[in-house]
Coordinates of C-alpha atoms in Angstrom, one line a residue:
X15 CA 0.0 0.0 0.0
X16 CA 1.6 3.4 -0.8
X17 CA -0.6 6.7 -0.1
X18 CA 0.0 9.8 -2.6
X19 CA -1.5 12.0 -0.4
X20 CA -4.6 12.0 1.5
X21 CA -7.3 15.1 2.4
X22 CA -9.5 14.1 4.8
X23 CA -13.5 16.1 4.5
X24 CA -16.3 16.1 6.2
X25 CA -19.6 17.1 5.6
X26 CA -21.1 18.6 9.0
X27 CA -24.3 20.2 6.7
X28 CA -25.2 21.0 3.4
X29 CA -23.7 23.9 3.4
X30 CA -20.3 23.6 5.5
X31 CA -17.6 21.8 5.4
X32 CA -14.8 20.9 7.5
X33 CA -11.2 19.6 5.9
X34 CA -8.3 18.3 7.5
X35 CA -5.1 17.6 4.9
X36 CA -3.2 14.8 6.5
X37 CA 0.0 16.1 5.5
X38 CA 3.3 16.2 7.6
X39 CA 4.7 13.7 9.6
X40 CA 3.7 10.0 8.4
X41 CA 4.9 7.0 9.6
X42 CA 6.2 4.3 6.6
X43 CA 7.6 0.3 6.8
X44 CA 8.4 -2.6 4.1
X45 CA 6.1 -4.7 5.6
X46 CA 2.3 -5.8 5.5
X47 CA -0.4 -4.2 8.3
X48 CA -0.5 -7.4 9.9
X49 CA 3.4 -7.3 10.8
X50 CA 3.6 -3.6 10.7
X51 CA 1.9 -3.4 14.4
X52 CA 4.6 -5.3 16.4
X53 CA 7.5 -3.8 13.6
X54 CA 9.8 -1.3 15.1
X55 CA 11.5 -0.4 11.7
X56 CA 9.4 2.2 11.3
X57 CA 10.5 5.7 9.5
X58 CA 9.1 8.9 9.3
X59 CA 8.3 10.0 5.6
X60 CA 6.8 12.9 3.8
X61 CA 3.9 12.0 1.2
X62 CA 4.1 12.0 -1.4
X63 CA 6.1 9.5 -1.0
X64 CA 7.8 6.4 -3.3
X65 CA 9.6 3.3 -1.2
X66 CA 11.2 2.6 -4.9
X67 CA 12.9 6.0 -4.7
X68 CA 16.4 4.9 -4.3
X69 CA 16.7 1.3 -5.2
X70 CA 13.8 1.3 -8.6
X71 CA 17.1 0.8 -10.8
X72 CA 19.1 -2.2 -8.7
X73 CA 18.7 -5.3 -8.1
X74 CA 17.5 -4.5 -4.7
X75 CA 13.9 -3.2 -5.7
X76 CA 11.6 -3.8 -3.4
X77 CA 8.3 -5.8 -4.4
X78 CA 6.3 -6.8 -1.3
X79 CA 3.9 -4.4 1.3
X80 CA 4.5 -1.9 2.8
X81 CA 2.1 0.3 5.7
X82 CA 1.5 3.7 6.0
X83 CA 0.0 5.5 9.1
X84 CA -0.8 8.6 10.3
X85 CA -2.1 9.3 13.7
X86 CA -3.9 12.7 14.3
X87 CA -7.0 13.9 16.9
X88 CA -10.2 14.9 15.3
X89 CA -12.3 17.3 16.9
X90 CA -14.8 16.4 19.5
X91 CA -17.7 18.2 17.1
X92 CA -16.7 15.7 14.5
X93 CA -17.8 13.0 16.2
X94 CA -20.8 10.5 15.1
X95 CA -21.1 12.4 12.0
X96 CA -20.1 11.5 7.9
X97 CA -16.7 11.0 7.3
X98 CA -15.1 11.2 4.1
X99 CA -11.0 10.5 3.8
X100 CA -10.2 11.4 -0.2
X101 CA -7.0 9.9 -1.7
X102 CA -5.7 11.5 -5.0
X103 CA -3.3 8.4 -5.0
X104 CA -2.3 5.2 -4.2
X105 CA 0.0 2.3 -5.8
X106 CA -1.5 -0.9 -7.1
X107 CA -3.8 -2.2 -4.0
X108 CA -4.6 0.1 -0.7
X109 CA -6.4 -1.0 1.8
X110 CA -7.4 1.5 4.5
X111 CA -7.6 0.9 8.3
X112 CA -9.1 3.3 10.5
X113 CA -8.3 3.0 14.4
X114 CA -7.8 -0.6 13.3
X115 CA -10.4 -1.2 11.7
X116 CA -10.8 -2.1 7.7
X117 CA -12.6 1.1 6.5
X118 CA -12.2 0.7 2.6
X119 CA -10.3 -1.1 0.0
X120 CA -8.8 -0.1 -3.5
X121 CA -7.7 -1.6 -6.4
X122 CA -6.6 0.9 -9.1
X123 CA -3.2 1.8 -10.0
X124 CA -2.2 5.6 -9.1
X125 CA -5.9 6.4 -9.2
X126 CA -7.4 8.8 -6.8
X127 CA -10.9 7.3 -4.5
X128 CA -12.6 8.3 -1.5

C-alpha cells in the first residue's frame, strides 16, 4: 500500500464543510499491516512518498507491502457524523484501516478514490 496523499472532508451540513489535509509527519515500513503493528522499523516520511525512490534501478527493488499511518485527533464536534478521507493516489492495492479497523479497500493503480 503506498498513499500519494490524503485530504480528509467532512460534511457537517449541506452547506459547511470541514477539511483536514493529513500532510506532515507520516509513519512508513516494508512490511504488510499485519506485521507492521509489532514492527519497530518504522521511518518517518513525507507524502508523497515512493519506497522505490532509491533502489527502482538495482537489483535490490523492493516488491512486497509496505504500511503507511498517520495518527492525528479529530475534533470532539466531528464525532458520530459523515466522514469522508479522499485519496488522490495510491499504488496498485490500498487498503485502508481506521483505528484498526478495515474502513475501505482499492484496487486501481495511481488512481485517486474516496
Amino acid at each position: 500500500m503506498m498513499v500519494l496523499t490524503a485530504v480528509m472532508a467532512l460534511a457537517a451540513t449541506a452547506r459547511t464543510r470541514w477539511q483536514q489535509p493529513l500532510g506532515g509527519a507520516w509513519q512508513f515500513v516494508k512490511s504488510d499491516v499485519e506485521r507492521a503493528n509489532s514492527d519497530t522499523q518504522w521511518q518517518e516520511v513525507s507524502i508523497p512518498h515512493s519506497w522505490n525512490a532509491s533502489d527502482g534501478c538495482t537489483p535490490r527493488y523492493f516488491r512486497g507491502n509496505g504500511t503507511y499511518r498517520y495518527c492525528f485527533d479529530a475534533p470532539n464536534d466531528i464525532k458520530g457524523k459523515r466522514v469522508v478521507i479522499h485519496f488522490e493516489g495510491v499504488s496498485q492495492h490500498a487498503r485502508v484501516y481506521v483505528n484498526g479497523n478495515l474502513a475501505a479497500e482499492h484496487k486501481g493503480a495511481f488512481t485517486a478514490f474516496t
